[in-house]
Short mmCIF file of C-alpha atoms and ligand atoms in Angstrom, two decimals:
data_model
loop_
_atom_site.label_atom_id
_atom_site.label_comp_id
_atom_site.label_asym_id
_atom_site.label_seq_id
_atom_site.Cartn_x
_atom_site.Cartn_y
_atom_site.Cartn_z
CA UNK A 13 -53.17 68.63 -9.24
CA UNK A 14 -50.18 67.40 -6.91
CA UNK A 15 -49.33 63.75 -7.63
CA UNK A 16 -50.67 61.42 -4.82
CA UNK A 17 -47.55 59.11 -5.00
CA UNK A 18 -44.10 60.19 -6.10
CA UNK A 19 -41.50 57.54 -6.35
CA UNK A 20 -37.80 58.29 -6.98
CA UNK A 21 -34.93 56.14 -7.90
CA UNK A 22 -36.38 53.41 -5.57
CA UNK A 23 -34.00 50.64 -4.79
CA UNK A 24 -34.17 47.54 -2.54
CA UNK A 25 -31.61 44.75 -2.63
CA UNK A 26 -31.53 41.27 -0.90
CA UNK A 27 -28.21 39.77 -0.56
CA UNK A 28 -26.64 40.64 -3.70
CA UNK A 29 -30.06 40.72 -5.90
CA UNK A 30 -31.61 44.00 -6.63
CA UNK A 31 -35.25 43.16 -6.21
CA UNK A 32 -36.10 46.74 -7.11
CA UNK A 33 -33.57 48.71 -9.22
CA UNK A 34 -34.01 52.31 -9.59
CA UNK A 35 -37.94 52.75 -9.97
CA UNK A 36 -39.15 56.08 -10.69
CA UNK A 37 -43.15 57.07 -11.22
CA UNK A 38 -45.96 59.12 -10.11
CA UNK A 39 -49.76 58.26 -9.55
CA UNK A 40 -51.92 61.13 -10.15
CA UNK A 41 -55.17 61.64 -7.87
CA UNK A 42 -57.82 59.49 -8.77
CA UNK A 43 -55.74 57.67 -11.25
CA UNK A 44 -56.09 53.57 -11.39
CA UNK A 45 -52.29 52.78 -12.11
CA UNK A 46 -51.14 49.36 -12.44
CA UNK A 47 -47.76 47.65 -12.09
CA UNK A 48 -47.36 44.81 -14.40
CA UNK A 49 -44.89 41.95 -14.69
CA UNK A 50 -44.14 38.49 -14.21
CA UNK A 51 -43.39 36.83 -10.92
CA UNK A 52 -40.26 37.96 -9.25
CA UNK A 53 -40.26 41.39 -11.23
CA UNK A 54 -40.07 43.24 -7.97
CA UNK A 55 -43.96 44.51 -8.01
CA UNK A 56 -44.66 43.38 -4.07
CA UNK A 57 -41.69 44.83 -2.96
CA UNK A 58 -42.19 48.54 -4.81
CA UNK A 59 -45.96 48.24 -3.49
CA UNK A 60 -44.51 47.55 0.16
CA UNK A 61 -42.08 50.43 0.04
CA UNK A 62 -44.72 52.58 -1.01
CA UNK A 63 -47.40 51.34 1.67
CA UNK A 64 -44.29 52.02 4.16
CA UNK A 65 -44.24 48.03 5.01
CA UNK A 66 -40.38 47.81 3.67
CA UNK A 67 -37.49 50.21 4.05
CA UNK A 68 -35.98 51.42 0.72
CA UNK A 69 -32.30 51.07 0.62
CA UNK A 70 -32.09 54.37 -1.24
CA UNK A 71 -34.43 56.40 -3.13
CA UNK A 72 -37.76 58.31 -1.85
CA UNK A 73 -41.41 57.80 -1.82
CA UNK A 74 -43.83 60.57 -1.30
CA UNK A 75 -47.63 59.19 -0.64
CA UNK A 76 -49.89 61.75 -0.17
CA UNK A 77 -47.36 64.30 0.29
CA UNK A 78 -45.80 62.47 3.45
CA UNK A 79 -42.87 59.95 3.67
CA UNK A 80 -44.30 56.52 4.96
CA UNK A 81 -41.02 55.31 6.19
CA UNK A 82 -40.65 55.34 9.03
CA UNK A 83 -44.00 54.00 9.78
CA UNK A 84 -46.23 57.17 9.61
CA UNK A 85 -48.94 57.27 11.85
CA UNK A 86 -50.72 60.14 9.83
CA UNK A 87 -50.81 58.22 6.63
CA UNK A 88 -52.43 55.04 8.15
CA UNK A 89 -55.97 56.02 8.22
CA UNK A 90 -55.83 57.51 4.71
CA UNK A 91 -54.69 54.39 2.93
CA UNK A 92 -55.96 51.19 2.44
CA UNK A 93 -53.77 48.13 1.73
CA UNK A 94 -54.78 44.40 0.52
CA UNK A 95 -51.91 42.34 0.80
CA UNK A 96 -50.70 39.43 -1.63
CA UNK A 97 -51.62 36.87 1.17
CA UNK A 98 -54.47 37.73 3.34
CA UNK A 99 -55.65 36.22 6.13
CA UNK A 100 -58.76 36.16 7.93
CA UNK A 101 -59.88 35.70 11.87
CA UNK A 102 -60.82 31.92 12.36
CA UNK A 103 -64.40 30.74 12.64
CA UNK A 104 -65.83 34.50 11.82
CA UNK A 105 -68.48 35.19 9.21
CA UNK A 106 -67.82 37.50 6.53
CA UNK A 107 -69.80 40.14 8.55
CA UNK A 108 -68.13 39.46 11.83
CA UNK A 109 -64.63 39.97 9.92
CA UNK A 110 -65.68 43.33 8.74
CA UNK A 111 -67.26 44.10 12.20
CA UNK A 112 -63.73 43.54 14.07
CA UNK A 113 -62.29 45.84 11.41
CA UNK A 114 -65.01 48.37 11.70
CA UNK A 115 -64.55 48.70 15.56
CA UNK A 116 -60.94 48.81 15.15
CA UNK A 117 -61.35 51.89 13.07
CA UNK A 118 -63.95 53.29 15.24
CA UNK A 119 -66.53 53.28 12.46
CA UNK A 120 -70.41 53.21 12.75
CA UNK A 121 -71.66 49.47 12.22
CA UNK A 122 -73.88 50.60 9.33
CA UNK A 123 -70.27 50.83 7.62
CA UNK A 124 -70.60 46.69 7.78
CA UNK A 125 -73.51 46.90 5.46
CA UNK A 126 -72.17 49.47 2.88
CA UNK A 127 -69.00 47.46 2.34
CA UNK A 128 -70.54 44.26 1.97
CA UNK A 129 -72.64 45.86 -0.85
CA UNK A 130 -69.74 47.58 -2.08
CA UNK A 131 -67.85 44.31 -2.97
CA UNK A 132 -71.40 42.37 -3.82
CA UNK A 133 -70.97 39.85 -0.72
CA UNK A 134 -74.39 40.83 0.86
CA UNK A 135 -75.68 36.90 0.42
CA UNK A 136 -72.47 35.68 1.83
CA UNK A 137 -72.54 38.02 5.40
CA UNK A 138 -73.11 34.83 7.39
CA UNK A 139 -70.67 32.66 5.52
CA UNK A 140 -67.43 31.81 7.46
CA UNK A 141 -64.70 33.11 5.69
CA UNK A 142 -62.87 29.61 5.23
CA UNK A 143 -65.99 28.66 3.48
CA UNK A 144 -65.96 31.34 0.90
CA UNK A 145 -64.81 30.62 -2.59
CA UNK A 146 -61.67 32.21 -3.84
CA UNK A 147 -63.19 35.21 -5.56
CA UNK A 148 -65.46 35.87 -2.41
CA UNK A 149 -62.46 35.61 0.03
CA UNK A 150 -60.57 38.17 -2.31
CA UNK A 151 -63.63 40.59 -1.95
CA UNK A 152 -63.90 40.27 1.73
CA UNK A 153 -60.08 40.84 1.86
CA UNK A 154 -60.59 44.12 -0.34
CA UNK A 155 -63.51 45.00 1.88
CA UNK A 156 -61.40 44.94 4.76
CA UNK A 157 -59.08 47.58 2.87
CA UNK A 158 -61.80 49.70 2.41
CA UNK A 159 -63.16 50.31 6.07
CA UNK A 160 -61.45 53.56 6.86
CA UNK A 161 -62.77 54.99 3.45
CA UNK A 162 -59.42 55.68 2.19
CA UNK A 163 -58.04 57.96 -0.48
CA UNK A 164 -55.25 55.52 -1.75
CA UNK A 165 -56.20 51.63 -2.30
CA UNK A 166 -52.99 49.11 -3.04
CA UNK A 167 -54.04 46.03 -4.33
CA UNK A 168 -51.22 43.53 -4.69
CA UNK A 169 -52.43 40.75 -7.26
CA UNK A 170 -56.15 40.65 -6.24
CA UNK A 171 -57.19 38.56 -8.81
CA UNK A 172 -54.24 35.77 -9.00
CA UNK A 173 -55.41 32.36 -8.79
CA UNK A 174 -59.28 33.28 -9.58
CA UNK A 175 -61.13 31.46 -12.37
CA UNK A 176 -61.69 33.75 -15.43
CA UNK A 177 -65.32 34.40 -14.30
CA UNK A 178 -64.35 35.38 -10.90
CA UNK A 179 -61.59 37.66 -12.21
CA UNK A 180 -64.07 39.54 -14.24
CA UNK A 181 -66.73 39.89 -11.70
CA UNK A 182 -63.78 41.41 -9.30
CA UNK A 183 -62.89 43.78 -12.01
CA UNK A 184 -66.28 45.39 -11.87
CA UNK A 185 -65.55 46.05 -7.95
CA UNK A 186 -62.17 47.51 -8.62
CA UNK A 187 -63.69 49.70 -11.60
CA UNK A 188 -66.40 50.93 -8.89
CA UNK A 189 -63.76 51.77 -6.13
CA UNK A 190 -61.73 53.72 -8.60
CA UNK A 191 -65.28 55.28 -9.88
CA UNK A 192 -65.99 56.41 -6.05
CA UNK A 193 -62.78 58.73 -6.52
CA UNK A 194 -60.21 56.74 -4.83
CA UNK A 195 -56.72 56.59 -6.36
CA UNK A 196 -56.03 52.73 -7.12
CA UNK A 197 -52.48 51.36 -7.56
CA UNK A 198 -52.82 47.33 -8.62
CA UNK A 199 -50.28 44.75 -9.27
CA UNK A 200 -50.95 41.99 -11.82
CA UNK A 201 -49.38 39.43 -13.87
CA UNK A 202 -52.14 39.27 -16.01
CA UNK A 203 -51.97 41.44 -19.25
CA UNK A 204 -55.54 41.74 -20.06
CA UNK A 205 -56.32 42.85 -16.66
CA UNK A 206 -53.73 45.67 -17.05
CA UNK A 207 -55.07 46.54 -20.30
CA UNK A 208 -58.75 46.72 -19.09
CA UNK A 209 -58.76 48.58 -15.71
CA UNK A 210 -55.58 50.94 -15.75
CA UNK A 211 -55.14 54.24 -16.64
CA UNK A 212 -51.69 53.78 -16.89
CA UNK A 213 -49.48 51.02 -16.40
CA UNK A 214 -45.91 49.99 -15.54
CA UNK A 215 -44.39 47.29 -17.20
CA UNK A 216 -41.71 45.71 -14.67
CA UNK A 217 -39.33 43.01 -15.28
CA UNK A 218 -36.10 42.44 -13.16
CA UNK A 219 -36.78 45.12 -10.83
CA UNK A 220 -36.82 47.95 -13.49
CA UNK A 221 -39.80 49.65 -15.08
CA UNK A 222 -39.20 49.08 -19.00
CA UNK A 223 -42.02 51.12 -20.05
CA UNK A 224 -45.16 53.46 -18.50
CA UNK A 225 -47.92 54.92 -20.04
CA UNK A 226 -51.67 54.14 -20.95
CA UNK A 227 -52.11 50.53 -21.90
CA UNK A 228 -53.50 51.98 -25.51
CA UNK A 229 -50.53 53.96 -26.08
CA UNK A 230 -48.19 51.44 -25.37
CA UNK A 231 -49.58 48.86 -27.82
CA UNK A 232 -49.96 51.66 -30.54
CA UNK A 233 -46.35 52.61 -29.96
CA UNK A 234 -45.52 49.37 -31.22
CA UNK A 235 -46.85 50.15 -34.73
CA UNK A 236 -47.31 46.04 -34.89
CA UNK A 237 -49.18 44.65 -37.75
CA UNK A 238 -52.90 43.46 -37.48
CA UNK A 239 -53.92 40.06 -38.05
CA UNK A 240 -56.92 39.28 -40.03
CA UNK A 241 -58.05 35.86 -40.09
CA UNK A 242 -61.01 34.37 -42.34
CA UNK A 243 -62.04 30.85 -43.07
CA UNK A 244 -59.92 29.00 -45.51
CA UNK A 245 -63.05 27.74 -47.17
CA UNK A 246 -64.03 31.36 -47.69
CA UNK A 247 -60.72 32.38 -49.04
CA UNK A 248 -57.59 30.39 -49.37
CA UNK A 249 -54.01 31.30 -49.17
CA UNK A 250 -53.65 31.84 -52.84
CA UNK A 251 -56.39 34.09 -53.23
CA UNK A 252 -55.65 35.92 -50.08
CA UNK A 253 -52.20 36.85 -51.55
CA UNK A 254 -53.77 38.92 -54.22
CA UNK A 255 -55.46 41.20 -51.95
CA UNK A 256 -54.45 44.77 -51.87
CA UNK A 257 -52.54 45.77 -48.70
CA UNK A 258 -51.68 42.34 -47.58
CA UNK A 259 -48.10 42.21 -46.30
CA UNK A 260 -47.97 38.36 -45.50
CA UNK A 261 -50.30 35.45 -46.03
CA UNK A 262 -50.40 32.02 -44.16
CA UNK A 263 -52.56 28.79 -43.74
CA UNK A 264 -53.35 27.98 -40.11
CA UNK A 265 -55.45 24.95 -39.78
CA UNK A 266 -58.84 25.96 -41.47
CA UNK A 267 -57.94 29.87 -41.09
CA UNK A 268 -56.26 32.10 -43.74
CA UNK A 269 -54.03 34.63 -41.81
CA UNK A 270 -53.15 37.79 -43.61
CA UNK A 271 -50.81 40.06 -41.94
CA UNK A 272 -51.09 43.87 -42.65
CA UNK A 273 -50.08 47.28 -41.60
CA UNK A 274 -52.92 48.79 -43.98
CA UNK A 275 -56.16 47.03 -42.66
CA UNK A 276 -58.48 49.07 -44.47
CA UNK A 277 -58.08 48.22 -48.13
CA UNK A 278 -58.01 44.66 -47.27
CA UNK A 279 -60.95 44.62 -45.61
CA UNK A 280 -62.51 46.50 -48.15
CA UNK A 281 -61.39 43.88 -50.56
CA UNK A 282 -62.88 41.14 -48.05
CA UNK A 283 -66.19 42.49 -48.14
CA UNK A 284 -66.09 43.05 -51.95
CA UNK A 285 -65.56 39.46 -52.42
CA UNK A 286 -68.30 38.56 -49.95
CA UNK A 287 -65.55 36.96 -47.89
CA UNK A 288 -66.14 38.13 -44.08
CA UNK A 289 -67.72 34.78 -42.74
CA UNK A 290 -65.57 34.02 -39.50
CA UNK A 291 -63.56 37.10 -39.81
CA UNK A 292 -61.45 38.01 -36.84
CA UNK A 293 -59.27 40.92 -36.30
CA UNK A 294 -56.62 41.27 -34.01
CA UNK A 295 -54.13 44.11 -33.27
CA UNK A 296 -51.26 44.23 -30.59
CA UNK A 297 -51.62 43.47 -27.12
CA UNK A 298 -49.46 44.30 -23.95
CA UNK A 299 -48.24 40.82 -24.41
CA UNK A 300 -46.74 42.05 -27.77
CA UNK A 301 -45.27 45.31 -25.99
CA UNK A 302 -43.57 42.86 -23.46
CA UNK A 303 -42.12 40.65 -26.08
CA UNK A 304 -40.95 43.77 -27.90
CA UNK A 305 -39.16 45.20 -24.85
CA UNK A 306 -37.64 41.95 -23.46
CA UNK A 307 -37.09 39.93 -26.55
CA UNK A 308 -38.96 36.98 -24.82
CA UNK A 309 -42.21 35.86 -23.94
CA UNK A 310 -44.23 36.64 -21.17
CA UNK A 311 -44.72 34.02 -18.54
CA UNK A 312 -46.19 35.11 -15.66
N1 LIG B 402 -37.73 38.86 1.91
C1 LIG B 402 -37.13 38.75 0.98
N2 LIG B 402 -35.83 38.05 0.92
C2 LIG B 402 -35.12 37.69 -0.36
N3 LIG B 402 -35.29 37.92 -1.69
C3 LIG B 402 -36.75 38.49 -1.51
C4 LIG B 402 -37.56 39.26 -0.58
N4 LIG B 402 -38.86 39.56 -1.11
C5 LIG B 402 -38.56 39.51 -2.48
N5 LIG B 402 -37.38 38.72 -2.88
C6 LIG B 402 -37.12 38.69 -3.90
O1 LIG B 402 -36.95 39.80 -4.53
C7 LIG B 402 -37.52 39.65 -6.04
C8 LIG B 402 -38.78 40.50 -6.43
O2 LIG B 402 -39.81 39.85 -5.57
P1 LIG B 402 -41.40 40.40 -5.49
O3 LIG B 402 -41.05 41.93 -5.15
O4 LIG B 402 -41.85 39.38 -4.32
O5 LIG B 402 -41.82 40.17 -6.90
P2 LIG B 402 -43.14 40.04 -7.63
O6 LIG B 402 -44.24 40.65 -6.48
O7 LIG B 402 -42.94 40.79 -8.82
O8 LIG B 402 -43.53 38.82 -7.85
C9 LIG B 402 -37.81 38.15 -6.10
O9 LIG B 402 -36.52 37.48 -6.84
C10 LIG B 402 -37.85 37.70 -4.92
O10 LIG B 402 -37.54 36.07 -4.54
MG1 LIG B 403 -45.88 39.89 -5.63
#
């Protein structure tokens, strides 16, 4: 199957700084693709060049087999774009906002209710946009990007500034959009979001892609040890040091932390000693991948 997006050696600089510094990747039809990186990494600039909103200095973009720059009117009906900062018409309710867009695209008015349902805003249809919560406003802006039933949807940090509950609720909406067969390209600075939603993720920093692949593969590639934590009252550090497979043991407050690359014998030994109370097992995450790639902590 042909790739929906092919980006080759894309470069964009402002003054002397390369905001995007030689980026190459492709996105398959129906894929949920993430660009993950801290603020200033170059995510928005990359996305906007793919969408045809910014002109690359060099390199090429193919979107649905076409070039998005100069502005390509054949592409516009086939893509949906949610910008990082979205604005609504003043004084209009959620339903009226969508009405306006549906009208612009010449769609039937039944589409408004479909869209409200798709993003879970039926109850808020009569609420004015400025009275919506952060999460609800993001849902509305996502609904606006879906009016034309696009094949490809671009979402630039849709969950930034939302509380954890609202973020998770929005994840369900995004998964649902992808389940309807749409190719989704999402930028985020949240590691857990990329890990949870994306089929593949490009980790970006300083205008470059450092690593690209399915989150689980990136994490596995680290070959990082597993941290097993048990309550100190159940097993103290001295006893833990004698366990088969325990590479390193430390005391952290009321927990005994065992680091191991062979968790099976450690877990069996803990079970034999009836020492599983309060047990927590933590493998590596994308955060560890970033740390490994850049040598520094991830600060979004
Ligand atoms: N219009 C612009 N003029 C000058 N510098 C810009 C402009 N847009 C982005 N930049 C710079 O390019 C870099 C990448 O920005 P951006 O693509 O917005 O990153 P991200 O979306 O990952 O936060 C940043 O250093 C930013 O300050
Ligand atoms: Mg951005």
